[in-house]
Amino acid sequence: MLPFLKILAKNIAKGPATEPFPFGETVTPKRLRGRAQLDPARCLACGICSHVCAGGAITLTDTPDGSGMEFRLWHNTCTFCGLCEHYCPAGAIVMTNDWHMAHKQADKYSYCEVQFVEYPLCEECGKHMHPHLQNRLSKGLVGAVKAAQILRTCPECRRRITALQHVKGTAFTTTDRSST
């Protein structure tokens, strides 16, 4: 009689063949690149993420008072390529598997993640200083000043400390060439 009624009855008995979303949770693959997320505590403020961002979604702006940097990620512009995560030397940016980014049309110009990355304070003078890159941590000693002390001081204080140690004779050892 009507062959489509047999097919319809079979499909109703079998149940849905698709995901239950939006009425239930859906399966998200482990390697899905969703929304990018910044950990401000790990950020070195090097700017590599904004440089490699294919969509130009990441902007870094120094605050007027010099106390830190504003990290702004526009989710509408992000292409989810993962270059920011790949090139971040400190691992501060991670691609989450959160892909729920539906929003109202009225919110399209405010749909961004804003984080504040605070610059550390100099141990000598107390001013905010730009964070140093991770590769400087592995250099060990510079003269007689330990690298850890160098990383906790601003460039002006670092110059002053190194000059004082050089004047005292502790920065470098010199050989007496007059006897040769």
XYZ file of C-alpha atoms in Angstrom, residues 14 16 28 33 51 55 66 85 89 93 98 102 106-107 136 139 146-148 156 160 173 175-176:
24
model
C 14.304 2.824 16.143
C 16.658 9.296 16.776
C 32.799 16.631 22.475
C 39.879 23.345 19.645
C 51.946 38.400 16.670
C 42.676 36.304 12.786
C 52.543 50.907 33.786
C 48.720 28.064 22.300
C 56.590 30.016 25.640
C 47.205 30.197 26.605
C 34.317 24.752 25.123
C 26.227 31.387 20.733
C 23.558 42.890 20.270
C 26.526 41.389 22.173
C 66.708 34.198 30.821
C 71.373 31.404 32.036
C 72.676 35.407 40.302
C 70.064 35.241 37.560
C 67.248 35.025 40.099
C 67.999 50.631 36.197
C 73.398 49.988 39.461
C 87.926 38.310 38.099
C 94.195 38.293 35.686
C 97.381 40.214 36.375
